[in-house]
Coordinates of C-alpha atoms in Angstrom, one line a residue:
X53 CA 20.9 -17.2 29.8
X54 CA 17.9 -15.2 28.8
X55 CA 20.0 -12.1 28.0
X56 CA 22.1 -14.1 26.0
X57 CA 19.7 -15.0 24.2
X58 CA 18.0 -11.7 23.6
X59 CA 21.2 -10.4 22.8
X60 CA 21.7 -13.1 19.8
X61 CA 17.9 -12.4 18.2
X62 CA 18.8 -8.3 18.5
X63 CA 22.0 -9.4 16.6
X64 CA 20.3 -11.4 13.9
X65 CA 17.5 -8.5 13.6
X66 CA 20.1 -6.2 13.3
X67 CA 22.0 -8.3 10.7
X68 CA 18.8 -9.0 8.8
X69 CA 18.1 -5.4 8.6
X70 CA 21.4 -4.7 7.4
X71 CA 21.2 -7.1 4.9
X72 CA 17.9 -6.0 3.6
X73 CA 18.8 -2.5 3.1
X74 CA 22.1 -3.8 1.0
X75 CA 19.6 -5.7 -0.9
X76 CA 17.3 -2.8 -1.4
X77 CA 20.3 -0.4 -2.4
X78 CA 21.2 -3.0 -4.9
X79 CA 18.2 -3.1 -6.5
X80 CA 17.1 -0.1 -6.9
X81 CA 20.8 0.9 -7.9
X82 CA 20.4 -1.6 -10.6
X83 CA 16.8 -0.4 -11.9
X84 CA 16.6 3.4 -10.8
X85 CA 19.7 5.4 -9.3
X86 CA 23.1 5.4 -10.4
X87 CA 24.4 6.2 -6.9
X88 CA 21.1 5.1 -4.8
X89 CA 23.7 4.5 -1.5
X90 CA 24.6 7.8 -1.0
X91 CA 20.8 9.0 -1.4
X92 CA 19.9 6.6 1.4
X93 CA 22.2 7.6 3.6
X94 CA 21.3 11.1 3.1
X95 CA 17.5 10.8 3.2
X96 CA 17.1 7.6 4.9
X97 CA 14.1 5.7 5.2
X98 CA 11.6 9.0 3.9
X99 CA 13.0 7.4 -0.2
X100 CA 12.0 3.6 1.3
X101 CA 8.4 5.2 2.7
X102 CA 8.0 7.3 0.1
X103 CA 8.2 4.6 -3.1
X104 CA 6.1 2.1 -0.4
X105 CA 3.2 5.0 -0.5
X106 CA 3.5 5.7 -3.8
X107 CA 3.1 1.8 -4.7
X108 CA 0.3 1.9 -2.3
X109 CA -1.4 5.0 -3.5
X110 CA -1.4 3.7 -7.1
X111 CA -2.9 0.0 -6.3
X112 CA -5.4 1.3 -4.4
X113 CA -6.6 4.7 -8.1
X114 CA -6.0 1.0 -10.3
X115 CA -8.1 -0.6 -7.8
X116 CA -10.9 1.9 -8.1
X117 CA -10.5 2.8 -11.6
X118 CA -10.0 -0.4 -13.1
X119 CA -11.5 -2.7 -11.2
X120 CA -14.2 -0.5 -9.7
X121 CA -13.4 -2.1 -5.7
X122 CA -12.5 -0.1 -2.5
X123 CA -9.4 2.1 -2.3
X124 CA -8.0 0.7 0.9
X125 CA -8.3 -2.9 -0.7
X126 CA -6.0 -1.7 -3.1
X127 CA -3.7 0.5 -0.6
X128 CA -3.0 -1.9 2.0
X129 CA -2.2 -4.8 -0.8
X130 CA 1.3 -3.8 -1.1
X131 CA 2.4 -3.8 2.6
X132 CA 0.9 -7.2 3.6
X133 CA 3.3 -7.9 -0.1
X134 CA 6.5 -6.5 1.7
X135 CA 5.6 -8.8 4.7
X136 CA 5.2 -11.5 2.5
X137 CA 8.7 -10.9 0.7
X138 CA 10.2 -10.5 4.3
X139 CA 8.9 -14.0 5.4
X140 CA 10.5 -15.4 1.8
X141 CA 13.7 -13.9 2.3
X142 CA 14.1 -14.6 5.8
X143 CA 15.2 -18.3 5.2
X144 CA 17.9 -16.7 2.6
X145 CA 19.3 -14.3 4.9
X146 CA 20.0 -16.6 7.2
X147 CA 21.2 -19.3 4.5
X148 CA 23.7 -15.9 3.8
X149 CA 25.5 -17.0 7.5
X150 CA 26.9 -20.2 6.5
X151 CA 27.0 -20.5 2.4
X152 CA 27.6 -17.0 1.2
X153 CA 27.9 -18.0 -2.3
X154 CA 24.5 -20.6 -2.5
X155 CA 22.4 -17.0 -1.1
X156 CA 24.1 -15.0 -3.6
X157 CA 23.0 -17.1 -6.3
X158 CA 19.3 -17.6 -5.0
X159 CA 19.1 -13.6 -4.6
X160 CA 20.2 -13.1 -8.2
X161 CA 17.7 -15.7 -9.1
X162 CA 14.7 -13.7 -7.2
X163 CA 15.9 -10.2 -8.1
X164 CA 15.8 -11.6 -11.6
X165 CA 12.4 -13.2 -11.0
X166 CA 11.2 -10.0 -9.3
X167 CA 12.3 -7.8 -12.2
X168 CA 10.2 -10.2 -14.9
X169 CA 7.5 -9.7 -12.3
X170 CA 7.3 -6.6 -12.7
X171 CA 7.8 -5.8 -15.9
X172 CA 4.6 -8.5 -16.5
X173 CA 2.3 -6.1 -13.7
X174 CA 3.6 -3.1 -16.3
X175 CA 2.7 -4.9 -19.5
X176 CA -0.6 -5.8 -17.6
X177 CA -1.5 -2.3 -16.4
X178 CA -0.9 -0.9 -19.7
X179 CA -3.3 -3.9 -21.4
X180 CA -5.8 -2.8 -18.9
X181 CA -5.3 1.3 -19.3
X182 CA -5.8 0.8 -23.1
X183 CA -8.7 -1.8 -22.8
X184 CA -10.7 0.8 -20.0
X185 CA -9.9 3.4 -22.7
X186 CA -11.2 1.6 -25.8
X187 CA -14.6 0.5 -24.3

């Protein structure tokens, strides 16, 4: 029973993970790279790493420049963020098992809100550029 078991939470990891990088390639396909599935698959996770430390790295300069705090503060904010999406989207993936179509509308509806999201954070970092500029 207890293999079993493991063996159907390894599959739902597994399925999960899958699902995630389809999600991932999506959107960054949609916002980025015209053929963003064939880069993953030749550079793997070093392109997932790599835009993760470069979000990292420029949260924690806007966290010193702008808001004159600690570095770290600002360089670990966006992983506990990407745990925080995992936990949201969790409930979705597995919603994706039995109603296919209900998940695909929900993950439109949050890539659509994550794209507004961040196009406000742009807006915002660009308010505060110019406003640590002029005084």
């Amino acid at each position: 029973m207890g293999k079993r078991h493991t063996r159907r939470i390894l599959d739902i990891g597994k399925g999960f993970w899958e699902w995630g990088c389809n999600t991932f390639d999506t959107t960054w396909k949609h916002v980025f790279f015209h053929d963003f599935k064939r880069s993953r698959a030749k550079h793997g996770t070093v392109i997932a790493c790599g835009i993760l430390l470069l979000l990292c790295v420029l949260r924690g300069i806007g966290k010193v420049l702008i808001w004159k705090e600690s570095f770290w503060s600002g360089f670990l904010y966006p992983f506990f963020l990407a745990l925080a999406a995992t936990v949201m989207v969790l409930p979705l993936f597995l919603l994706s098992k039995k109603f296919p179509k209900v998940a695909s509308i929900i993950a439109t509806i949050f890539l659509g809100l994550g794209i507004l999201f961040l196009a406000g954070i742009l807006v915002l970092i660009i308010v505060l550029v110019i406003y640590s500029i002029v005084t």
